[in-house]
Short mmCIF file of C-alpha atoms and ligand atoms in Angstrom, two decimals:
data_model
loop_
_atom_site.label_atom_id
_atom_site.label_comp_id
_atom_site.label_asym_id
_atom_site.label_seq_id
_atom_site.Cartn_x
_atom_site.Cartn_y
_atom_site.Cartn_z
CA MET M 103 -3.84 10.21 -7.55
CA THR M 104 -6.23 8.49 -10.37
CA LEU M 105 -8.01 5.19 -10.16
CA LYS M 106 -7.17 4.78 -13.97
CA VAL M 107 -5.26 2.30 -13.99
CA TYR M 108 -7.13 0.20 -11.31
CA LYS M 109 -10.26 0.54 -13.20
CA ALA M 110 -8.43 -0.46 -16.60
CA LYS M 111 -7.11 -3.81 -14.92
CA ARG M 112 -10.45 -4.72 -13.89
CA ASP M 113 -14.13 -5.94 -15.18
CA PHE M 114 -16.14 -5.05 -12.03
CA LYS M 115 -19.21 -7.38 -13.59
CA LYS M 116 -16.68 -10.66 -13.08
CA THR M 117 -14.38 -9.66 -9.86
CA PRO M 118 -16.23 -8.64 -6.10
CA GLU M 119 -13.30 -5.92 -5.96
CA PRO M 120 -14.77 -2.57 -5.63
CA LYS M 121 -15.18 -0.06 -8.14
CA GLY M 122 -14.59 2.66 -5.77
CA LYS M 123 -13.55 6.27 -6.40
CA LYS M 124 -11.82 8.76 -4.58
CA ALA M 125 -13.26 9.51 -0.93
CA GLY M 126 -12.59 12.00 1.55
CA GLY M 127 -10.70 10.14 4.51
CA GLY M 128 -11.72 9.98 8.70
CA LYS M 129 -9.56 12.11 11.29
CA GLU M 130 -6.62 9.74 10.82
CA LEU M 131 -4.91 8.53 7.60
CA THR M 132 -5.30 4.72 7.37
CA PHE M 133 -3.26 1.83 5.95
CA VAL M 134 -4.07 -1.65 5.16
CA ILE M 135 -2.24 -4.79 4.09
CA GLN M 136 -4.04 -7.52 2.65
CA LYS M 137 -2.45 -10.55 2.22
CA HIS M 138 -3.07 -11.80 -1.47
CA ALA M 139 -2.92 -15.51 -2.47
CA ALA M 140 -2.45 -14.70 -6.44
CA SER M 141 -0.20 -16.91 -8.65
CA HIS M 142 2.55 -15.50 -6.43
CA LEU M 143 1.49 -15.27 -2.58
CA HIS M 144 2.45 -11.38 -1.77
CA TYR M 145 1.07 -8.93 0.90
CA ASP M 146 -0.32 -5.64 -0.57
CA PHE M 147 0.92 -2.40 1.60
CA ARG M 148 -1.53 0.84 1.02
CA LEU M 149 -1.63 4.05 2.87
CA GLU M 150 -4.15 6.28 2.54
CA HIS M 151 -3.42 9.38 0.57
CA ARG M 152 -5.33 12.42 -1.45
CA GLY M 153 -8.47 10.19 -1.85
CA VAL M 154 -6.73 6.89 -2.37
CA LEU M 155 -4.65 4.11 -1.57
CA VAL M 156 -1.07 4.15 -2.47
CA SER M 157 -0.11 0.67 -2.90
CA TRP M 158 3.27 -1.41 -3.26
CA ALA M 159 3.14 -5.33 -3.72
CA VAL M 160 5.47 -6.94 -1.05
CA PRO M 161 6.70 -10.63 -1.96
CA LYS M 162 7.46 -11.60 1.41
CA GLU M 163 5.64 -10.72 4.94
CA PRO M 164 6.04 -7.25 5.85
CA PRO M 165 8.93 -6.76 8.81
CA LYS M 166 8.03 -6.88 12.38
CA VAL M 167 11.44 -6.51 13.48
CA ALA M 168 14.15 -3.23 12.40
CA GLY M 169 16.45 -3.64 10.26
CA VAL M 170 14.85 -6.54 7.95
CA LYS M 171 14.53 -5.31 4.37
CA ARG M 172 11.53 -6.42 1.88
CA LEU M 173 11.08 -5.47 -1.88
CA ALA M 174 8.19 -3.50 -2.15
CA ILE M 175 6.61 -3.21 -6.08
CA HIS M 176 4.86 -0.18 -6.64
CA VAL M 177 1.57 -0.71 -8.10
CA GLU M 178 -1.10 0.90 -9.38
CA ASP M 179 -3.01 3.42 -6.54
CA HIS M 180 -6.52 1.57 -5.19
CA PRO M 181 -9.75 3.03 -4.12
CA LEU M 182 -10.07 3.63 -0.12
CA SER M 183 -12.88 1.37 -0.08
CA TYR M 184 -10.56 -1.46 -1.19
CA GLY M 185 -9.17 -1.03 2.01
CA GLU M 186 -12.24 -3.26 3.49
CA PHE M 187 -12.09 -5.88 0.88
CA GLU M 188 -11.79 -9.36 1.42
CA GLY M 189 -12.90 -12.40 -0.66
CA THR M 190 -11.54 -14.36 -3.69
CA ILE M 191 -10.92 -12.75 -7.21
CA PRO M 192 -12.35 -15.12 -9.73
CA LYS M 193 -9.98 -17.31 -11.99
CA GLY M 194 -9.09 -15.80 -15.29
CA ASN M 195 -9.51 -12.07 -13.63
CA TYR M 196 -6.40 -9.78 -12.88
CA GLY M 197 -5.14 -10.66 -9.29
CA ALA M 198 -7.04 -14.05 -9.11
CA GLY M 199 -6.69 -15.75 -5.71
CA LYS M 200 -8.15 -15.19 -2.23
CA VAL M 201 -7.65 -11.44 -0.42
CA ALA M 202 -7.81 -11.15 3.55
CA ILE M 203 -6.77 -8.65 5.58
CA TRP M 204 -3.35 -8.87 7.33
CA ASP M 205 -3.10 -5.73 9.22
CA LYS M 206 -4.58 -2.53 9.48
CA GLY M 207 -4.71 1.02 11.40
CA THR M 208 -3.74 4.53 11.15
CA TYR M 209 -0.61 6.17 10.30
CA SER M 210 1.29 9.61 10.05
CA ALA M 211 4.07 10.62 8.23
CA LEU M 212 7.09 10.67 10.57
CA GLY M 213 7.36 14.03 12.52
CA ALA M 214 3.88 15.70 11.35
CA GLU M 215 1.75 16.87 13.87
CA THR M 216 -1.65 16.65 11.70
CA ARG M 217 -3.48 15.04 9.04
CA GLY M 218 -2.67 17.72 6.52
CA GLU M 219 1.07 17.72 7.34
CA SER M 220 1.61 14.25 6.76
CA ALA M 221 -0.46 14.18 3.53
CA LYS M 222 2.06 16.82 2.30
CA ARG M 223 5.20 14.85 3.79
CA VAL M 224 3.74 11.61 2.03
CA GLU M 225 3.47 13.63 -1.29
CA GLU M 226 6.99 14.99 -0.88
CA GLY M 227 7.97 11.32 -0.24
CA LEU M 228 6.58 9.58 -2.99
CA GLU M 229 8.45 12.47 -5.27
CA LYS M 230 12.03 12.60 -3.78
CA GLY M 231 11.36 8.31 -3.07
CA HIS M 232 11.69 8.22 0.53
CA VAL M 233 8.48 7.84 2.33
CA ALA M 234 9.29 8.18 6.27
CA ILE M 235 5.98 6.75 8.48
CA VAL M 236 4.97 6.02 12.02
CA LEU M 237 2.57 2.74 11.83
CA LYS M 238 -0.06 2.14 14.43
CA GLY M 239 -1.50 -1.36 13.49
CA LYS M 240 -1.87 -4.60 15.26
CA LYS M 241 1.09 -6.61 13.47
CA LEU M 242 2.96 -3.37 12.48
CA LYS M 243 4.04 -0.60 15.11
CA GLY M 244 6.26 2.00 14.64
CA ASN M 245 8.46 3.79 12.08
CA TYR M 246 9.17 2.59 9.09
CA ASP M 247 10.69 3.55 5.58
CA LEU M 248 10.02 3.04 1.94
CA ILE M 249 12.94 3.65 -0.20
CA HIS M 250 12.61 4.03 -3.99
CA LEU M 251 15.62 2.15 -5.51
CA LYS M 252 15.96 4.64 -8.48
CA ARG M 253 17.25 2.41 -10.86
CA ALA M 254 16.53 2.71 -14.41
CA ASP M 255 15.78 -0.44 -15.38
CA LYS M 256 13.55 -1.11 -11.93
CA LYS M 257 11.23 1.98 -11.71
CA ASN M 258 8.70 0.58 -9.29
CA MET M 259 11.47 -1.08 -7.01
CA TRP M 260 11.22 0.15 -3.57
CA ILE M 261 12.42 -1.26 0.00
CA LEU M 262 10.19 -1.74 3.14
CA VAL M 263 11.98 -1.35 6.31
CA LYS M 264 11.14 -1.01 9.62
CA ARG M 265 13.59 1.73 11.15
CA LYS M 266 16.30 0.71 14.19
MN1 MN R 500 -1.88 -7.75 -4.92
#
């Protein structure tokens, strides 16, 4: 988990996005989804993990209904403080356009009893390409799976689906 790529893509003199750093979290792990009106509208799906937000860009609205699959493109980790960010990234900057929080809440790994256990399961899930989580948001609630497509030509592609 590193913010190197995040920082390399941005000029913090020109964007209002947080420079951020790795940080400790609260009692429960958090997630946030930001609606991002960049050149292509998408939803940034972010899970707190080991002091950063592990992130996927979802081109269509994340599913509230079980069985609906959404493509989720794994992107660079973002700082935890990004979860509070709303505003407009000015033209000419990476990801230029309006960012608004679409949903947020807490989450745990499926079957995990503690924060530490969740972290361990998410870690393993990221490695093996299947992260199973329980979301407690306003819009998204329930069990979700993130499944890596494991295609040599599409390394960053995952599927986000609400479990039946
Ligand atoms: Mn984005």
